[in-house]
């Protein structure tokens, strides 16, 4: 997980957050974390989905932290209703790190949730553990900044009623920081040759983007193997593979150490492992390792791309999808240096234009495209094989 981003809004225009959880203990923990940040304001704290819907009618919200299991109206029932009431709302689901929690979280992402965060359970986390705090603030700030830049952000009405949470006095007005202050995109010519492998990197908003991309670029439309690093914990990546298989028809699964990379398959980096490719004779082999995190992530996109560039040379197609941070930039530079091609998702269609923005503004991309146009672009290039 990337480090906590710098404060991104002035005290007069903070990121507006609503907490929705039936656990007063969890709401209290999150409240203590967020109240210490001058660029974030808790505008409401409620105990179920129905109360969240009622609150949204009178309180302007940027980011919702939404629990899944609640009385009266649970999170999955409330999710589409909240998005119908405010389509630009950024919703982070709270989930347990279990098979059931992973499956429900992926379903929520398919339904329009922007991201998820493991729900604090251990005593250390409930006491405000650093890892939970870092992930919480990173995701709220990244999604909140994206919401603030959107054209459909609602104006701030006066908050009234028991759900409104008073804001402590501000201690200052931190400067506004853009994810990519320089938004100039310079394109380079795509490689003349076709490619033998497709590599994809993604993070926040990535599962939804992958479902769209691979749902369009269905099994059989291209034959090259696809290797994916999506920032996700263990368990979640296995469920992600199952969802990709269901929506795309691809044979998708977590990469297994030592297996041969074969055409027509999708390999996903397992949570907590870097996935790389090595050459063994005439074969390309998947290798998993627990080397230190890169870009604060394991799995990380950069080591995968570096290894693929070394193994395949110029016959590499790389796509960087939505996500916070800059993971994939150094790996993308290695791909280009080897003669391969890098493309990225554009800002309007990204949940967070961090990772794709990093490669787009670094001059390594041959195309920066809306999400629906990425699959047709890749299929056209693949037809030249």
Short mmCIF file of C-alpha atoms in Angstrom, two decimals:
data_model
loop_
_atom_site.label_atom_id
_atom_site.label_comp_id
_atom_site.label_asym_id
_atom_site.label_seq_id
_atom_site.Cartn_x
_atom_site.Cartn_y
_atom_site.Cartn_z
CA UNK A 1 0.00 0.00 0.00
CA UNK A 2 1.41 3.44 -0.93
CA UNK A 3 2.34 5.82 1.91
CA UNK A 4 -0.24 8.28 3.13
CA UNK A 5 -0.53 10.93 0.39
CA UNK A 6 0.05 14.58 1.27
CA UNK A 7 -2.94 16.61 2.34
CA UNK A 8 -4.80 17.44 -0.83
CA UNK A 9 -7.50 19.91 0.05
CA UNK A 10 -7.64 23.19 1.89
CA UNK A 11 -9.29 23.29 5.29
CA UNK A 12 -12.16 25.20 3.68
CA UNK A 13 -12.75 22.41 1.15
CA UNK A 14 -11.99 19.11 2.89
CA UNK A 15 -12.82 15.64 1.63
CA UNK A 16 -16.29 14.90 3.01
CA UNK A 17 -16.66 11.39 4.45
CA UNK A 18 -19.68 9.44 5.70
CA UNK A 19 -19.15 6.39 7.94
CA UNK A 20 -21.75 3.61 7.66
CA UNK A 21 -21.25 0.75 10.12
CA UNK A 22 -23.42 -0.83 12.79
CA UNK A 23 -20.36 -1.21 15.05
CA UNK A 24 -19.91 1.84 17.25
CA UNK A 25 -16.41 0.57 18.07
CA UNK A 26 -15.32 0.59 14.41
CA UNK A 27 -16.95 3.97 13.78
CA UNK A 28 -15.14 5.32 16.82
CA UNK A 29 -11.78 4.01 15.61
CA UNK A 30 -12.21 5.50 12.15
CA UNK A 31 -13.46 8.76 13.59
CA UNK A 32 -10.34 9.12 15.76
CA UNK A 33 -8.08 8.52 12.74
CA UNK A 34 -9.88 10.91 10.41
CA UNK A 35 -10.45 13.71 12.92
CA UNK A 36 -6.67 14.13 13.19
CA UNK A 37 -6.49 15.06 9.49
CA UNK A 38 -7.30 18.68 8.61
CA UNK A 39 -8.07 17.88 4.96
CA UNK A 40 -10.74 15.28 5.82
CA UNK A 41 -14.11 15.96 7.44
CA UNK A 42 -16.55 13.38 8.79
CA UNK A 43 -19.89 14.83 7.77
CA UNK A 44 -22.01 11.88 8.96
CA UNK A 45 -21.72 8.68 11.00
CA UNK A 46 -24.64 6.23 10.83
CA UNK A 47 -25.42 2.61 11.66
CA UNK A 48 -27.07 1.15 8.56
CA UNK A 49 -27.71 1.61 4.85
CA UNK A 50 -31.16 3.13 5.25
CA UNK A 51 -29.79 5.86 7.50
CA UNK A 52 -27.04 6.49 4.95
CA UNK A 53 -29.59 7.02 2.18
CA UNK A 54 -31.59 9.42 4.33
CA UNK A 55 -28.45 11.32 5.29
CA UNK A 56 -27.32 11.63 1.67
CA UNK A 57 -30.49 13.58 0.89
CA UNK A 58 -29.33 16.48 3.07
CA UNK A 59 -25.55 16.13 3.42
CA UNK A 60 -23.00 16.47 0.60
CA UNK A 61 -20.59 13.52 0.68
CA UNK A 62 -17.45 12.68 -1.33
CA UNK A 63 -16.47 9.29 0.09
CA UNK A 64 -18.55 6.66 1.90
CA UNK A 65 -16.97 3.98 4.07
CA UNK A 66 -19.66 1.27 3.84
CA UNK A 67 -19.88 -1.88 5.94
CA UNK A 68 -21.36 -4.98 4.34
CA UNK A 69 -23.27 -6.74 7.13
CA UNK A 70 -25.68 -4.38 8.92
CA UNK A 71 -29.26 -4.54 10.22
CA UNK A 72 -32.21 -2.81 8.51
CA UNK A 73 -30.32 -2.40 5.19
CA UNK A 74 -26.98 -4.09 4.48
CA UNK A 75 -24.15 -2.67 2.41
CA UNK A 76 -24.84 -4.58 -0.81
CA UNK A 77 -28.47 -3.44 -0.77
CA UNK A 78 -27.52 0.16 -0.03
CA UNK A 79 -24.67 0.34 -2.59
CA UNK A 80 -26.72 0.68 -5.81
CA UNK A 81 -29.22 2.96 -4.08
CA UNK A 82 -26.46 5.31 -2.94
CA UNK A 83 -24.95 5.40 -6.43
CA UNK A 84 -28.37 6.03 -7.96
CA UNK A 85 -28.82 8.99 -5.61
CA UNK A 86 -25.31 10.31 -6.37
CA UNK A 87 -23.56 8.60 -9.35
CA UNK A 88 -20.24 10.29 -8.65
CA UNK A 89 -20.04 9.11 -5.05
CA UNK A 90 -16.88 7.15 -4.15
CA UNK A 91 -17.76 4.13 -2.00
CA UNK A 92 -15.19 2.06 -0.11
CA UNK A 93 -16.51 -1.29 1.13
CA UNK A 94 -15.34 -2.65 4.48
CA UNK A 95 -14.63 -6.36 4.21
CA UNK A 96 -13.20 -9.24 6.20
CA UNK A 97 -10.13 -11.03 4.82
CA UNK A 98 -12.03 -14.30 4.31
CA UNK A 99 -13.18 -16.21 1.24
CA UNK A 100 -16.71 -14.97 1.84
CA UNK A 101 -15.52 -11.42 2.43
CA UNK A 102 -13.40 -11.48 -0.74
CA UNK A 103 -16.28 -12.81 -2.84
CA UNK A 104 -18.71 -10.20 -1.53
CA UNK A 105 -16.16 -7.42 -2.03
CA UNK A 106 -15.56 -8.40 -5.66
CA UNK A 107 -19.31 -8.47 -6.19
CA UNK A 108 -19.54 -4.97 -4.71
CA UNK A 109 -16.82 -3.75 -7.07
CA UNK A 110 -18.77 -5.15 -10.01
CA UNK A 111 -21.80 -3.23 -8.71
CA UNK A 112 -19.93 0.08 -8.70
CA UNK A 113 -17.98 0.36 -5.44
CA UNK A 114 -14.71 2.22 -5.98
CA UNK A 115 -12.56 0.15 -3.61
CA UNK A 116 -12.54 -1.94 -0.45
CA UNK A 117 -10.57 -2.00 2.79
CA UNK A 118 -10.12 -4.89 5.24
CA UNK A 119 -12.30 -4.28 8.26
CA UNK A 120 -10.28 -3.86 11.47
CA UNK A 121 -10.71 -6.84 13.77
CA UNK A 122 -7.51 -7.45 15.74
CA UNK A 123 -6.92 -5.66 19.00
CA UNK A 124 -3.94 -3.81 17.50
CA UNK A 125 -6.03 -2.53 14.56
CA UNK A 126 -8.91 -1.56 16.82
CA UNK A 127 -6.40 0.45 18.81
CA UNK A 128 -5.44 2.30 15.63
CA UNK A 129 -2.71 0.18 14.02
CA UNK A 130 -0.42 2.01 11.60
CA UNK A 131 -1.10 -0.31 8.64
CA UNK A 132 -4.87 0.20 8.82
CA UNK A 133 -4.47 3.95 9.25
CA UNK A 134 -2.10 4.20 6.27
CA UNK A 135 -4.39 2.22 3.96
CA UNK A 136 -7.51 4.06 5.11
CA UNK A 137 -6.04 7.53 4.58
CA UNK A 138 -4.43 6.58 1.26
CA UNK A 139 -7.70 5.37 -0.21
CA UNK A 140 -9.85 8.18 1.17
CA UNK A 141 -7.43 10.81 -0.13
CA UNK A 142 -6.99 9.24 -3.56
CA UNK A 143 -10.72 8.79 -4.10
CA UNK A 144 -11.59 12.08 -2.46
CA UNK A 145 -9.23 14.00 -4.74
CA UNK A 146 -10.77 12.30 -7.78
CA UNK A 147 -14.24 13.25 -6.54
CA UNK A 148 -13.22 16.85 -5.92
CA UNK A 149 -11.97 17.20 -9.48
CA UNK A 150 -15.14 15.74 -10.98
CA UNK A 151 -17.74 17.97 -12.59
CA UNK A 152 -20.68 16.42 -10.71
CA UNK A 153 -19.53 17.10 -7.15
CA UNK A 154 -22.56 18.45 -5.26
CA UNK A 155 -22.41 21.75 -3.36
CA UNK A 156 -22.18 21.67 0.41
CA UNK A 157 -25.54 22.05 2.17
CA UNK A 158 -25.74 22.73 5.87
CA UNK A 159 -25.52 19.44 7.80
CA UNK A 160 -28.28 18.97 10.33
CA UNK A 161 -29.57 16.19 12.56
CA UNK A 162 -27.97 13.61 14.81
CA UNK A 163 -25.95 12.06 11.99
CA UNK A 164 -23.81 15.14 11.47
CA UNK A 165 -20.41 15.01 13.19
CA UNK A 166 -18.95 18.29 14.46
CA UNK A 167 -15.55 19.13 13.01
CA UNK A 168 -12.69 20.11 15.32
CA UNK A 169 -11.13 23.52 14.81
CA UNK A 170 -8.67 23.54 11.93
CA UNK A 171 -4.98 23.92 12.69
CA UNK A 172 -4.07 25.22 9.24
CA UNK A 173 -4.81 25.26 5.54
CA UNK A 174 -2.57 22.75 3.74
CA UNK A 175 -2.02 23.40 0.04
CA UNK A 176 -3.96 21.55 -2.61
CA UNK A 177 -1.85 18.86 -4.33
CA UNK A 178 -2.69 17.29 -7.68
CA UNK A 179 -1.91 13.61 -8.34
CA UNK A 180 0.03 14.63 -11.46
CA UNK A 181 0.76 18.38 -11.41
CA UNK A 182 2.07 18.12 -15.00
CA UNK A 183 -0.68 16.60 -17.11
CA UNK A 184 1.12 16.84 -20.45
CA UNK A 185 0.89 13.53 -22.31
CA UNK A 186 3.53 12.86 -24.97
CA UNK A 187 3.00 9.73 -27.06
CA UNK A 188 5.64 7.59 -28.70
CA UNK A 189 5.30 5.33 -31.74
CA UNK A 190 4.13 1.80 -30.99
CA UNK A 191 6.46 -1.09 -31.73
CA UNK A 192 6.31 -2.23 -35.34
CA UNK A 193 6.25 -5.91 -34.47
CA UNK A 194 3.35 -7.62 -32.79
CA UNK A 195 3.70 -9.11 -29.32
CA UNK A 196 3.95 -12.49 -27.64
CA UNK A 197 2.63 -11.54 -24.21
CA UNK A 198 0.25 -9.02 -22.62
CA UNK A 199 1.12 -7.57 -19.20
CA UNK A 200 -1.42 -5.58 -17.16
CA UNK A 201 -0.93 -3.58 -13.97
CA UNK A 202 -3.76 -2.12 -11.88
CA UNK A 203 -4.75 -1.05 -8.38
CA UNK A 204 -7.67 1.10 -7.15
CA UNK A 205 -10.59 0.52 -9.53
CA UNK A 206 -8.62 -2.24 -11.20
CA UNK A 207 -11.03 -5.16 -10.77
CA UNK A 208 -13.84 -3.28 -12.50
CA UNK A 209 -11.46 -2.20 -15.28
CA UNK A 210 -10.21 -5.76 -15.71
CA UNK A 211 -13.77 -7.08 -15.96
CA UNK A 212 -14.51 -4.53 -18.69
CA UNK A 213 -11.24 -5.02 -20.57
CA UNK A 214 -11.23 -8.82 -20.54
CA UNK A 215 -14.99 -9.02 -20.96
CA UNK A 216 -14.50 -7.26 -24.30
CA UNK A 217 -11.24 -8.99 -25.18
CA UNK A 218 -12.78 -12.38 -24.56
CA UNK A 219 -10.96 -15.70 -24.75
CA UNK A 220 -10.16 -16.50 -28.38
CA UNK A 221 -10.03 -12.90 -29.60
CA UNK A 222 -6.30 -12.89 -28.80
CA UNK A 223 -4.10 -15.91 -28.16
CA UNK A 224 -1.20 -14.35 -26.27
CA UNK A 225 -0.91 -15.16 -22.55
CA UNK A 226 -1.93 -12.39 -20.17
CA UNK A 227 -0.09 -11.69 -16.91
CA UNK A 228 -1.75 -9.40 -14.38
CA UNK A 229 -0.55 -7.75 -11.20
CA UNK A 230 -3.46 -6.23 -9.30
CA UNK A 231 -2.77 -4.81 -5.85
CA UNK A 232 -4.78 -7.17 -3.65
CA UNK A 233 -4.26 -9.26 -0.51
CA UNK A 234 -4.13 -13.04 -0.45
CA UNK A 235 -7.51 -14.77 -0.91
CA UNK A 236 -8.83 -11.81 -2.91
CA UNK A 237 -6.64 -12.60 -5.93
CA UNK A 238 -8.02 -16.14 -6.15
CA UNK A 239 -11.58 -14.79 -6.13
CA UNK A 240 -10.56 -12.17 -8.71
CA UNK A 241 -9.35 -14.95 -11.01
CA UNK A 242 -12.69 -16.74 -10.67
CA UNK A 243 -14.61 -13.57 -11.52
CA UNK A 244 -12.43 -12.91 -14.57
CA UNK A 245 -13.02 -16.45 -15.83
CA UNK A 246 -16.74 -15.98 -15.42
CA UNK A 247 -17.02 -12.63 -17.21
CA UNK A 248 -14.50 -13.29 -19.98
CA UNK A 249 -14.30 -17.00 -20.74
CA UNK A 250 -10.51 -16.89 -20.19
CA UNK A 251 -8.85 -19.62 -18.13
CA UNK A 252 -7.76 -17.29 -15.33
CA UNK A 253 -6.00 -18.34 -12.14
CA UNK A 254 -3.32 -17.29 -9.70
CA UNK A 255 0.17 -17.89 -11.07
CA UNK A 256 1.90 -20.97 -9.63
CA UNK A 257 5.62 -21.04 -9.02
CA UNK A 258 7.41 -23.04 -11.73
CA UNK A 259 4.55 -23.38 -14.20
CA UNK A 260 5.06 -22.78 -17.91
CA UNK A 261 3.46 -19.67 -19.42
CA UNK A 262 1.03 -20.88 -22.09
CA UNK A 263 -1.05 -19.12 -24.73
CA UNK A 264 -4.71 -18.47 -24.05
CA UNK A 265 -4.37 -18.22 -20.27
CA UNK A 266 -4.54 -15.43 -17.70
CA UNK A 267 -2.06 -15.48 -14.81
CA UNK A 268 -2.73 -13.28 -11.76
CA UNK A 269 -0.07 -12.46 -9.18
CA UNK A 270 -1.16 -14.02 -5.86
CA UNK A 271 -1.61 -11.68 -2.93
CA UNK A 272 1.62 -11.10 -0.97
CA UNK A 273 3.83 -12.50 -3.77
CA UNK A 274 5.66 -10.80 -6.61
CA UNK A 275 5.05 -12.66 -9.87
CA UNK A 276 7.87 -12.60 -12.42
CA UNK A 277 8.86 -14.52 -15.55
CA UNK A 278 12.10 -16.41 -16.14
CA UNK A 279 13.44 -18.08 -19.26
CA UNK A 280 14.22 -21.81 -19.12
CA UNK A 281 15.46 -23.06 -22.47
CA UNK A 282 12.72 -22.24 -24.96
CA UNK A 283 10.05 -21.84 -22.27
CA UNK A 284 8.91 -18.94 -20.14
CA UNK A 285 8.33 -19.88 -16.49
CA UNK A 286 6.27 -18.17 -13.78
CA UNK A 287 8.21 -17.54 -10.61
CA UNK A 288 6.80 -16.26 -7.32
CA UNK A 289 8.88 -14.59 -4.64
CA UNK A 290 8.60 -12.66 -1.42
CA UNK A 291 11.26 -10.09 -2.18
CA UNK A 292 10.73 -6.78 -0.37
CA UNK A 293 7.70 -4.75 -1.46
CA UNK A 294 8.25 -2.26 -4.28
CA UNK A 295 6.26 0.97 -4.34
CA UNK A 296 5.03 -0.22 -0.93
CA UNK A 297 3.26 -3.13 -2.65
CA UNK A 298 3.60 -6.89 -2.90
CA UNK A 299 2.62 -7.94 -5.48
CA UNK A 300 4.08 -5.04 -7.42
CA UNK A 301 3.79 -4.26 -11.12
CA UNK A 302 7.39 -3.10 -11.61
CA UNK A 303 9.17 -6.42 -10.97
CA UNK A 304 6.70 -8.24 -13.21
CA UNK A 305 7.31 -5.80 -16.08
CA UNK A 306 11.09 -5.82 -15.67
CA UNK A 307 11.15 -9.61 -15.86
CA UNK A 308 8.79 -9.74 -18.84
CA UNK A 309 10.90 -7.18 -20.71
CA UNK A 310 13.99 -9.28 -20.06
CA UNK A 311 12.26 -12.52 -21.09
CA UNK A 312 10.33 -11.33 -24.18
CA UNK A 313 12.35 -8.35 -25.40
CA UNK A 314 10.49 -6.10 -27.81
CA UNK A 315 7.48 -8.42 -28.19
CA UNK A 316 5.66 -7.11 -25.11
CA UNK A 317 2.33 -5.27 -24.84
CA UNK A 318 1.87 -3.54 -21.48
CA UNK A 319 -1.30 -1.86 -20.24
CA UNK A 320 -1.45 0.23 -17.07
CA UNK A 321 -4.96 0.61 -15.70
CA UNK A 322 -6.49 2.77 -12.96
CA UNK A 323 -4.73 2.86 -9.60
CA UNK A 324 -3.09 5.10 -7.01
CA UNK A 325 0.64 5.64 -6.84
CA UNK A 326 3.17 5.14 -9.63
CA UNK A 327 3.75 1.38 -9.64
CA UNK A 328 4.42 0.32 -13.22
CA UNK A 329 6.37 3.42 -14.24
CA UNK A 330 9.87 1.97 -13.84
CA UNK A 331 8.74 -1.35 -15.27
CA UNK A 332 7.10 0.43 -18.18
CA UNK A 333 10.34 2.26 -18.88
CA UNK A 334 12.12 -1.11 -18.95
CA UNK A 335 9.55 -2.43 -21.45
CA UNK A 336 10.07 0.57 -23.74
CA UNK A 337 13.85 0.33 -23.42
CA UNK A 338 13.58 -3.27 -24.67
CA UNK A 339 11.48 -2.17 -27.64
CA UNK A 340 8.07 -3.11 -26.30
CA UNK A 341 4.85 -1.07 -26.17
CA UNK A 342 3.08 0.58 -23.22
CA UNK A 343 -0.46 1.98 -23.21
CA UNK A 344 -2.50 3.45 -20.37
CA UNK A 345 -6.07 4.17 -19.32
CA UNK A 346 -7.06 7.83 -19.60
CA UNK A 347 -7.95 10.05 -16.66
CA UNK A 348 -11.73 10.46 -17.21
CA UNK A 349 -12.34 6.70 -17.21
CA UNK A 350 -9.97 5.96 -14.29
CA UNK A 351 -11.13 5.75 -10.69
CA UNK A 352 -7.71 7.15 -9.73
CA UNK A 353 -5.29 8.41 -12.40
CA UNK A 354 -2.16 7.64 -10.43
CA UNK A 355 -0.48 4.64 -12.04
CA UNK A 356 -1.72 5.33 -15.59
CA UNK A 357 -1.03 9.04 -15.17
CA UNK A 358 2.55 8.30 -14.13
CA UNK A 359 3.35 6.42 -17.35
CA UNK A 360 1.23 8.74 -19.52
CA UNK A 361 3.06 11.86 -18.38
CA UNK A 362 6.50 10.21 -18.49
CA UNK A 363 6.44 9.84 -22.27
CA UNK A 364 6.54 6.04 -22.39
CA UNK A 365 3.01 5.43 -23.75
CA UNK A 366 2.02 4.78 -27.35
CA UNK A 367 -1.67 5.38 -26.54
CA UNK A 368 -3.71 6.78 -23.64
CA UNK A 369 -7.28 5.57 -24.10
CA UNK A 370 -10.71 5.48 -22.47
CA UNK A 371 -11.29 2.08 -20.90
CA UNK A 372 -13.81 0.87 -23.56
CA UNK A 373 -11.25 1.56 -26.32
CA UNK A 374 -8.34 -0.38 -24.81
CA UNK A 375 -9.47 -3.90 -25.77
CA UNK A 376 -10.17 -2.99 -29.44
CA UNK A 377 -6.75 -1.28 -29.65
CA UNK A 378 -4.96 -4.34 -28.28
CA UNK A 379 -6.94 -6.73 -30.51
CA UNK A 380 -6.05 -4.67 -33.56
CA UNK A 381 -2.36 -4.85 -32.66
CA UNK A 382 -2.64 -8.57 -31.94
CA UNK A 383 -4.08 -9.22 -35.40
CA UNK A 384 -0.71 -8.19 -36.86
CA UNK A 385 0.92 -11.23 -35.26
#
